XYZ file of N, CA, C and O in Angstrom:
732
model
N -11.879 14.905 -13.631
C -12.779 15.713 -12.830
C -12.744 15.279 -11.378
O -13.747 14.856 -10.817
N -11.607 15.365 -10.776
C -11.482 14.951 -9.389
C -12.186 15.943 -8.475
O -11.966 17.146 -8.549
N -13.043 15.420 -7.624
C -13.785 16.228 -6.669
C -12.978 16.260 -5.379
O -12.653 15.230 -4.816
N -12.639 17.458 -4.914
C -11.807 17.598 -3.728
C -12.683 18.040 -2.557
O -13.513 18.936 -2.679
N -12.475 17.387 -1.427
C -13.230 17.731 -0.231
C -12.533 18.852 0.508
O -11.374 18.753 0.867
N -13.256 19.948 0.740
C -12.765 21.050 1.566
C -13.432 20.920 2.933
O -14.649 20.962 3.049
N -12.636 20.714 3.951
C -13.154 20.399 5.286
C -14.003 21.522 5.877
O -13.628 22.684 5.842
N -15.128 21.125 6.436
C -15.987 21.991 7.223
C -16.531 21.143 8.364
O -16.991 20.028 8.130
N -16.474 21.652 9.576
C -16.908 20.844 10.719
C -18.427 20.774 10.850
O -18.950 19.860 11.483
N -19.146 21.744 10.287
C -20.607 21.835 10.400
C -21.083 22.063 11.835
O -22.251 21.824 12.144
N -20.210 22.512 12.707
C -20.582 22.706 14.111
C -21.320 24.030 14.307
O -21.015 25.024 13.655
N -22.278 24.010 15.216
C -22.999 25.226 15.607
C -22.298 25.761 16.856
O -22.295 25.117 17.903
N -21.691 26.914 16.721
C -20.821 27.461 17.776
C -21.554 27.768 19.080
O -20.957 27.698 20.149
N -22.839 28.102 19.017
C -23.550 28.455 20.253
C -23.797 27.239 21.146
O -24.117 27.393 22.326
N -23.665 26.048 20.594
C -23.824 24.841 21.400
C -22.480 24.483 22.027
O -21.613 23.921 21.379
N -22.333 24.858 23.292
C -21.082 24.583 23.996
C -21.410 24.099 25.408
O -22.575 24.056 25.805
N -20.377 23.732 26.135
C -20.600 23.220 27.491
C -21.148 24.302 28.426
O -21.939 24.016 29.313
N -20.743 25.540 28.208
C -21.190 26.636 29.078
C -22.690 26.868 28.953
O -23.348 27.254 29.924
N -23.247 26.653 27.764
C -24.678 26.926 27.562
C -25.555 25.689 27.774
O -26.777 25.760 27.638
N -24.950 24.562 28.142
C -25.709 23.338 28.385
C -26.193 23.323 29.831
O -25.400 23.442 30.757
N -27.503 23.205 30.024
C -28.085 23.213 31.368
C -28.024 21.795 31.928
O -28.593 20.868 31.361
N -27.309 21.648 33.045
C -27.079 20.331 33.637
C -28.043 20.092 34.797
O -28.277 20.983 35.618
N -28.588 18.880 34.845
C -29.452 18.462 35.943
C -29.247 16.976 36.189
O -28.406 16.336 35.562
N -30.024 16.415 37.094
C -29.887 14.993 37.421
C -30.093 14.089 36.213
O -29.497 13.023 36.124
N -30.939 14.517 35.288
C -31.293 13.672 34.139
C -30.197 13.588 33.084
O -30.217 12.686 32.252
N -29.258 14.524 33.093
C -28.258 14.559 32.022
C -26.823 14.775 32.500
O -25.929 14.947 31.678
N -26.607 14.761 33.826
C -25.262 15.074 34.320
C -24.234 14.002 33.951
O -23.077 14.321 33.707
N -24.631 12.741 33.873
C -23.699 11.698 33.442
C -23.305 11.914 31.982
O -22.123 11.836 31.638
N -24.279 12.214 31.149
C -23.998 12.467 29.734
C -23.079 13.680 29.569
O -22.123 13.655 28.789
N -23.340 14.735 30.313
C -22.518 15.950 30.211
C -21.098 15.673 30.692
O -20.133 16.071 30.039
N -20.947 14.999 31.813
C -19.614 14.713 32.361
C -18.824 13.806 31.411
O -17.631 14.029 31.180
N -19.484 12.810 30.871
C -18.826 11.892 29.934
C -18.425 12.624 28.665
O -17.314 12.449 28.159
N -19.330 13.434 28.145
C -19.038 14.204 26.932
C -17.837 15.124 27.155
O -16.962 15.254 26.289
N -17.764 15.734 28.336
C -16.637 16.617 28.632
C -15.325 15.828 28.714
O -14.286 16.284 28.231
N -15.380 14.627 29.287
C -14.178 13.779 29.339
C -13.706 13.416 27.923
O -12.510 13.440 27.638
N -14.650 13.096 27.051
C -14.313 12.781 25.660
C -13.709 14.005 24.980
O -12.717 13.899 24.254
N -14.282 15.178 25.230
C -13.772 16.416 24.630
C -12.332 16.689 25.066
O -11.520 17.178 24.276
N -12.006 16.346 26.306
C -10.655 16.588 26.825
C -9.641 15.565 26.320
O -8.452 15.867 26.261
N -10.088 14.367 25.969
C -9.176 13.294 25.527
C -9.788 12.509 24.370
O -10.062 11.319 24.500
N -10.005 13.159 23.233
C -10.659 12.458 22.120
C -9.864 11.234 21.654
O -8.650 11.291 21.517
N -10.582 10.147 21.466
C -9.970 8.911 20.983
C -9.349 8.056 22.064
O -8.892 6.957 21.796
N -9.334 8.545 23.293
C -8.668 7.812 24.371
C -9.634 7.080 25.292
O -9.383 5.955 25.689
N -10.705 7.731 25.679
C -11.676 7.104 26.578
C -13.056 7.157 25.940
O -13.385 8.117 25.241
N -13.836 6.127 26.170
C -15.212 6.095 25.687
C -15.295 6.297 24.172
O -15.856 7.273 23.681
N -14.707 5.359 23.455
C -14.747 5.444 22.003
C -15.338 4.165 21.432
O -14.699 3.123 21.535
N -16.542 4.228 20.902
C -17.347 5.425 20.672
C -18.141 5.844 21.914
O -18.359 5.045 22.820
N -18.555 7.100 21.894
C -19.519 7.585 22.878
C -20.869 7.555 22.178
O -21.041 8.145 21.115
N -21.809 6.833 22.761
C -23.144 6.676 22.179
C -24.150 7.307 23.130
O -24.358 6.822 24.241
N -24.753 8.410 22.703
C -25.755 9.120 23.496
C -27.137 8.784 22.961
O -27.351 8.839 21.748
N -28.057 8.448 23.852
C -29.400 8.170 23.365
C -30.450 8.690 24.330
O -30.201 8.875 25.520
N -31.611 8.953 23.771
C -32.741 9.452 24.537
C -33.744 10.077 23.588
O -33.483 10.222 22.398
N -34.873 10.463 24.127
C -35.933 11.066 23.316
C -35.458 12.372 22.691
O -34.470 12.969 23.120
N -36.208 12.819 21.733
C -35.918 14.081 21.050
C -36.032 15.245 22.034
O -36.899 15.247 22.918
N -35.143 16.225 21.879
C -35.231 17.448 22.667
C -34.573 17.411 24.035
O -34.766 18.321 24.834
N -33.756 16.386 24.304
C -33.142 16.270 25.633
C -31.693 16.760 25.680
O -31.069 16.711 26.736
N -31.146 17.207 24.548
C -29.811 17.796 24.568
C -28.703 16.981 23.927
O -27.535 17.347 24.047
N -29.024 15.895 23.265
C -27.980 15.065 22.640
C -27.194 15.865 21.603
O -25.958 15.882 21.619
N -27.910 16.533 20.725
C -27.253 17.310 19.663
C -26.426 18.436 20.259
O -25.295 18.680 19.832
N -26.964 19.119 21.263
C -26.230 20.197 21.933
C -24.906 19.656 22.489
O -23.840 20.249 22.274
N -24.973 18.537 23.191
C -23.755 17.958 23.777
C -22.750 17.559 22.704
O -21.548 17.774 22.870
N -23.221 16.982 21.616
C -22.293 16.565 20.560
C -21.592 17.770 19.948
O -20.385 17.738 19.718
N -22.332 18.849 19.698
C -21.708 20.075 19.195
C -20.736 20.646 20.228
O -19.665 21.137 19.864
N -21.106 20.571 21.509
C -20.223 21.079 22.566
C -18.893 20.337 22.553
O -17.826 20.959 22.673
N -18.940 19.023 22.408
C -17.703 18.236 22.328
C -16.876 18.686 21.135
O -15.680 18.965 21.245
N -17.512 18.752 19.979
C -16.801 19.153 18.766
C -16.207 20.541 18.869
O -15.049 20.765 18.491
N -16.984 21.481 19.392
C -16.480 22.856 19.542
C -15.308 22.915 20.507
O -14.318 23.608 20.254
N -15.393 22.183 21.605
C -14.298 22.162 22.575
C -13.024 21.601 21.934
O -11.934 22.166 22.100
N -13.163 20.509 21.208
C -11.995 19.891 20.560
C -11.393 20.845 19.536
O -10.170 21.016 19.479
N -12.238 21.499 18.759
C -11.719 22.458 17.769
C -11.004 23.632 18.422
O -9.995 24.114 17.915
N -11.530 24.085 19.566
C -10.941 25.244 20.247
C -9.637 24.905 20.966
O -8.805 25.780 21.189
N -9.446 23.651 21.361
C -8.302 23.305 22.201
C -7.263 22.418 21.505
O -6.229 22.142 22.099
N -7.548 21.956 20.288
C -6.603 21.099 19.565
C -6.576 21.510 18.103
O -7.325 22.399 17.680
N -5.759 20.837 17.339
C -5.767 21.070 15.893
C -6.414 19.888 15.161
O -6.160 19.656 13.995
N -7.258 19.156 15.873
C -7.926 17.993 15.288
C -9.077 18.436 14.379
O -9.746 19.425 14.649
N -9.287 17.631 13.329
C -10.383 17.895 12.393
C -11.642 17.174 12.880
O -11.637 15.964 13.072
N -12.703 17.952 13.061
C -13.977 17.453 13.564
C -15.005 17.527 12.434
O -15.025 18.498 11.673
N -15.862 16.517 12.357
C -16.969 16.544 11.396
C -18.250 16.148 12.111
O -18.347 15.056 12.662
N -19.227 17.066 12.107
C -20.571 16.774 12.600
C -21.481 16.592 11.391
O -21.513 17.444 10.496
N -22.219 15.485 11.385
C -23.196 15.245 10.331
C -24.398 14.517 10.924
O -24.302 13.919 11.992
N -25.489 14.558 10.199
C -26.628 13.721 10.540
C -26.476 12.428 9.746
O -25.784 12.384 8.729
N -27.143 11.384 10.182
C -27.073 10.138 9.422
C -27.691 10.346 8.045
O -27.266 9.718 7.068
N -28.650 11.252 7.932
C -29.258 11.553 6.631
C -28.210 12.125 5.669
O -28.188 11.768 4.497
N -27.318 12.979 6.163
C -26.246 13.524 5.322
C -25.296 12.415 4.882
O -24.831 12.401 3.742
N -24.994 11.489 5.805
C -24.130 10.361 5.463
C -24.781 9.529 4.362
O -24.123 9.146 3.389
N -26.069 9.258 4.488
C -26.810 8.481 3.489
C -26.756 9.189 2.132
O -26.490 8.561 1.101
N -27.003 10.484 2.130
C -26.979 11.251 0.877
C -25.587 11.241 0.247
O -25.451 11.049 -0.965
N -24.556 11.451 1.058
C -23.182 11.409 0.526
C -22.868 10.041 -0.055
O -22.289 9.937 -1.133
N -23.241 8.997 0.656
C -22.957 7.648 0.184
C -23.716 7.338 -1.106
O -23.188 6.704 -2.009
N -24.947 7.811 -1.213
C -25.745 7.528 -2.415
C -25.148 8.184 -3.668
O -25.364 7.705 -4.773
N -24.379 9.239 -3.514
C -23.754 9.912 -4.664
C -22.686 9.035 -5.316
O -22.396 9.188 -6.492
N -22.121 8.103 -4.545
C -21.091 7.212 -5.092
C -21.657 6.374 -6.231
O -20.986 6.163 -7.246
N -22.887 5.898 -6.089
C -23.472 5.047 -7.127
C -23.751 5.819 -8.416
O -23.812 5.231 -9.484
N -23.885 7.129 -8.314
C -24.146 7.952 -9.501
C -22.876 8.526 -10.117
O -22.883 8.926 -11.274
N -21.793 8.597 -9.328
C -20.571 9.243 -9.819
C -19.360 8.566 -9.195
O -19.064 8.758 -8.023
N -18.658 7.773 -9.995
C -17.520 7.012 -9.471
C -16.384 7.926 -8.989
O -15.585 7.527 -8.148
N -16.316 9.159 -9.505
C -15.300 10.106 -9.030
C -15.551 10.516 -7.584
O -14.678 11.063 -6.921
N -16.746 10.259 -7.111
C -17.133 10.678 -5.772
C -16.564 9.782 -4.675
O -16.527 10.166 -3.514
N -16.085 8.599 -5.026
C -15.571 7.649 -4.033
C -14.423 8.260 -3.232
O -14.417 8.205 -1.995
N -13.453 8.827 -3.916
C -12.305 9.432 -3.221
C -12.724 10.621 -2.362
O -12.205 10.818 -1.276
N -13.658 11.416 -2.877
C -14.189 12.536 -2.096
C -14.806 12.014 -0.798
O -14.538 12.531 0.282
N -15.629 10.982 -0.923
C -16.308 10.403 0.231
C -15.297 9.908 1.262
O -15.396 10.217 2.450
N -14.316 9.150 0.790
C -13.310 8.618 1.723
C -12.508 9.743 2.363
O -12.181 9.689 3.550
N -12.180 10.764 1.592
C -11.438 11.898 2.131
C -12.256 12.613 3.205
O -11.733 12.985 4.254
N -13.540 12.781 2.939
C -14.405 13.490 3.895
C -14.540 12.727 5.198
O -14.430 13.311 6.276
N -14.762 11.422 5.114
C -15.108 10.655 6.307
C -13.950 9.920 6.971
O -14.067 9.528 8.124
N -12.859 9.727 6.270
C -11.781 8.933 6.853
C -10.511 9.726 7.148
O -9.572 9.188 7.712
N -10.498 10.999 6.787
C -9.306 11.813 7.053
C -9.533 12.761 8.226
O -8.783 13.700 8.423
N -10.570 12.502 9.002
C -10.888 13.364 10.137
C -10.425 12.704 11.436
O -10.091 11.522 11.461
N -10.426 13.481 12.486
C -10.021 12.974 13.799
C -11.213 12.660 14.695
O -11.105 11.856 15.612
N -12.327 13.338 14.441
C -13.521 13.160 15.262
C -14.739 13.128 14.340
O -14.988 14.091 13.613
N -15.477 12.019 14.377
C -16.728 11.916 13.629
C -17.881 11.957 14.623
O -17.954 11.136 15.537
N -18.762 12.920 14.416
C -19.955 13.067 15.252
C -21.148 12.867 14.326
O -21.335 13.632 13.381
N -21.915 11.822 14.590
C -23.046 11.513 13.716
C -24.336 11.436 14.524
O -24.443 10.686 15.482
N -25.287 12.253 14.122
C -26.548 12.425 14.829
C -27.638 11.540 14.221
O -27.691 11.375 13.000
N -28.499 10.994 15.064
C -29.678 10.230 14.628
C -29.329 8.994 13.815
O -29.869 8.773 12.731
N -28.464 8.165 14.353
C -27.997 6.963 13.650
C -29.147 6.007 13.324
O -29.031 5.186 12.415
N -30.269 6.132 14.020
C -31.397 5.224 13.785
C -31.903 5.302 12.340
O -32.517 4.361 11.844
N -31.603 6.381 11.627
C -32.075 6.511 10.250
C -31.269 5.673 9.256
O -31.598 5.632 8.078
N -30.217 4.995 9.728
C -29.509 4.047 8.858
C -30.260 2.718 8.747
O -29.901 1.878 7.929
N -31.290 2.543 9.552
C -32.076 1.302 9.522
C -32.597 1.052 8.111
O -32.978 1.990 7.401
N -32.590 -0.211 7.697
C -33.070 -0.637 6.377
C -32.227 -0.115 5.213
O -32.679 -0.135 4.081
N -31.050 0.377 5.470
C -30.152 0.875 4.419
C -28.905 -0.003 4.437
O -27.859 0.394 4.938
N -29.012 -1.206 3.888
C -27.962 -2.225 4.017
C -26.610 -1.758 3.478
O -25.587 -1.908 4.153
N -26.576 -1.193 2.285
C -25.294 -0.772 1.707
C -24.693 0.403 2.477
O -23.481 0.465 2.663
N -25.541 1.312 2.911
C -25.050 2.447 3.701
C -24.525 1.969 5.049
O -23.499 2.440 5.525
N -25.214 1.007 5.653
C -24.738 0.437 6.919
C -23.380 -0.224 6.718
O -22.493 -0.101 7.573
N -23.217 -0.923 5.606
C -21.932 -1.568 5.348
C -20.825 -0.534 5.215
O -19.739 -0.698 5.777
N -21.093 0.559 4.503
C -20.088 1.615 4.370
C -19.797 2.264 5.715
O -18.649 2.548 6.038
N -20.836 2.490 6.503
C -20.602 3.080 7.826
C -19.777 2.132 8.688
O -18.905 2.575 9.436
N -20.034 0.851 8.581
C -19.268 -0.165 9.305
C -17.778 -0.038 8.966
O -16.926 0.000 9.859
N -17.456 0.061 7.671
C -16.051 0.172 7.259
C -15.448 1.510 7.699
O -14.305 1.552 8.163
N -16.204 2.579 7.576
C -15.723 3.896 8.021
C -15.477 3.882 9.524
O -14.436 4.355 9.998
N -16.407 3.321 10.273
C -16.261 3.196 11.723
C -14.979 2.445 12.052
O -14.187 2.890 12.892
N -14.754 1.301 11.399
C -13.568 0.487 11.678
C -12.278 1.244 11.398
O -11.339 1.191 12.197
N -12.223 1.947 10.270
C -11.014 2.714 9.924
C -10.737 3.755 11.003
O -9.618 3.853 11.517
N -11.755 4.524 11.356
C -11.569 5.577 12.363
C -11.208 4.995 13.724
O -10.288 5.475 14.391
N -11.913 3.964 14.131
C -11.664 3.362 15.445
C -10.266 2.759 15.521
O -9.558 2.928 16.518
N -9.858 2.062 14.458
C -8.520 1.458 14.426
C -7.418 2.510 14.527
O -6.341 2.237 15.059
N -7.693 3.702 14.019
C -6.712 4.796 14.059
C -6.873 5.661 15.303
O -6.298 6.743 15.393
N -7.667 5.183 16.272
C -7.889 5.890 17.542
C -8.521 7.267 17.338
O -8.247 8.216 18.079
N -9.361 7.376 16.323
C -10.119 8.607 16.082
C -11.412 8.509 16.874
O -11.993 7.434 17.000
N -11.869 9.625 17.407
C -13.068 9.628 18.252
C -14.329 9.540 17.397
O -14.453 10.230 16.388
N -15.274 8.722 17.853
C -16.579 8.594 17.210
C -17.634 8.873 18.276
O -17.585 8.315 19.370
N -18.564 9.754 17.924
C -19.666 10.097 18.821
C -20.955 9.912 18.026
O -21.079 10.434 16.920
N -21.880 9.167 18.603
C -23.106 8.801 17.902
C -24.292 9.134 18.793
O -24.229 8.962 20.010
N -25.386 9.574 18.174
C -26.624 9.744 18.938
C -27.744 8.976 18.269
O -27.712 8.690 17.068
N -28.744 8.663 19.088
C -29.917 7.945 18.612
C -31.076 8.234 19.554
O -30.871 8.692 20.676
N -32.270 7.932 19.073
C -33.434 8.095 19.932
C -33.674 6.859 20.794
O -34.591 6.835 21.606
N -32.819 5.830 20.603
C -32.931 4.620 21.435
C -31.563 3.964 21.582
O -30.639 4.291 20.852
N -31.464 3.037 22.505
C -30.190 2.372 22.783
C -29.776 1.499 21.591
O -30.627 1.124 20.774
N -28.487 1.175 21.484
C -28.039 0.309 20.381
C -28.831 -0.994 20.290
O -29.203 -1.417 19.196
N -29.110 -1.615 21.431
C -29.837 -2.890 21.417
C -31.275 -2.751 20.928
O -31.882 -3.729 20.512
N -31.823 -1.546 20.998
C -33.200 -1.315 20.546
C -33.286 -0.860 19.091
O -34.372 -0.576 18.592
N -32.153 -0.781 18.412
C -32.138 -0.408 16.998
C -32.331 -1.679 16.163
O -31.388 -2.237 15.623
N -33.557 -2.134 16.079
C -33.889 -3.454 15.522
C -33.437 -3.644 14.076
O -33.074 -4.736 13.683
N -33.476 -2.621 13.255
C -33.183 -2.784 11.835
C -31.743 -2.421 11.470
O -31.429 -2.220 10.306
N -30.894 -2.366 12.480
C -29.473 -2.128 12.237
C -28.723 -3.447 12.353
O -29.075 -4.294 13.176
N -27.710 -3.604 11.519
C -26.921 -4.835 11.546
C -26.343 -5.080 12.935
O -25.908 -4.153 13.613
N -26.296 -6.340 13.317
C -25.786 -6.727 14.634
C -24.347 -6.260 14.828
O -23.970 -5.805 15.911
N -23.521 -6.359 13.786
C -22.113 -5.959 13.922
C -21.974 -4.463 14.202
O -21.037 -4.044 14.881
N -22.891 -3.644 13.698
C -22.860 -2.216 14.024
C -23.281 -1.996 15.472
O -22.621 -1.252 16.204
N -24.357 -2.635 15.880
C -24.830 -2.476 17.261
C -23.745 -2.903 18.254
O -23.541 -2.247 19.276
N -23.036 -3.969 17.927
C -21.941 -4.438 18.786
C -20.859 -3.367 18.898
O -20.375 -3.067 19.994
N -20.484 -2.770 17.781
C -19.449 -1.726 17.791
C -19.898 -0.495 18.567
O -19.106 0.141 19.241
N -21.174 -0.156 18.459
C -21.680 1.013 19.174
C -21.537 0.834 20.685
O -21.469 1.808 21.428
N -21.475 -0.402 21.135
C -21.347 -0.689 22.573
C -19.895 -0.856 23.020
O -19.634 -1.108 24.193
N -18.938 -0.742 22.121
C -17.520 -0.883 22.478
C -17.079 0.174 23.483
O -16.219 -0.067 24.313
N -17.604 1.358 23.370
C -17.207 2.442 24.261
C -18.170 2.554 25.419
O -18.284 1.651 26.244
N -18.902 3.647 25.447
C -19.851 3.884 26.519
C -21.167 4.337 25.916
O -21.186 5.203 25.033
N -22.271 3.743 26.364
C -23.598 4.206 25.963
C -24.215 4.922 27.159
O -24.155 4.425 28.286
N -24.757 6.105 26.901
C -25.308 6.931 27.972
C -26.722 7.365 27.599
O -26.935 7.959 26.542
N -27.653 7.063 28.477
C -29.044 7.451 28.302
C -29.243 8.842 28.902
O -28.816 9.108 30.026
N -29.865 9.727 28.136
C -30.250 11.042 28.658
C -31.747 10.956 28.951
O -32.542 10.650 28.071
N -32.094 11.213 30.181
C -33.480 11.083 30.627
C -34.216 12.411 30.495
O -33.588 13.472 30.453
N -35.546 12.371 30.478
C -36.294 13.625 30.492
C -35.954 14.417 31.756
O -35.681 13.841 32.807
N -35.967 15.734 31.655
C -35.571 16.564 32.801
C -36.570 16.480 33.945
O -37.770 16.325 33.738
N -36.037 16.592 35.164
C -36.907 16.663 36.324
C -37.487 18.085 36.427
O -37.141 18.972 35.638
N -38.342 18.314 37.387
C -39.042 19.600 37.508
C -38.058 20.766 37.619
O -38.226 21.791 36.962
N -37.035 20.617 38.470
C -36.080 21.724 38.674
C -35.346 22.083 37.386
O -35.138 23.276 37.109
N -34.969 21.109 36.605
C -34.260 21.395 35.351
C -35.203 22.023 34.337
O -34.810 22.935 33.601
N -36.455 21.593 34.308
C -37.431 22.181 33.370
C -37.658 23.655 33.684
O -37.929 24.438 32.769
N -37.543 24.049 34.944
C -37.723 25.461 35.327
C -36.633 26.331 34.710
O -36.858 27.506 34.452
N -35.427 25.759 34.502
C -34.331 26.519 33.918
C -34.597 26.682 32.452
O -34.101 27.331 31.703
């Protein structure tokens, strides 16, 4: 009963660079995200975006993924950390799921994972993410991560993960100024 993974990027097409409103609070994040989209796996790997909820992290991550899908033949996967946790938990219930899991997460070119802070207190899931991260990074595959706080402020995440999250570039997205809020 081999379970075969059929690739789906899970990207929301309406989230693209054209529809992202740029202002002083997020222009560094937007410019960096666009550079990553143009050269996945080459610069800023991983790209770690952080900031409060509602500031555009998810929009930017989808924009990167959509751009890469439109301009290359690379396989992109967008997931939330909750989806990663759920997928990983299925391994303990079904040993046939191991190959499916590895195929889903390690045969892609770009991994985009939202809300990494939810891996806190999940030791086995963190260990699996650590190994998945290493495989992808070693193969020069792009990793994009978001969180509601900086890697150093993720208190319940393993130190080795926080260290890896800082290997590339961490970018804080700030709340919008008055002019950007008007848009």
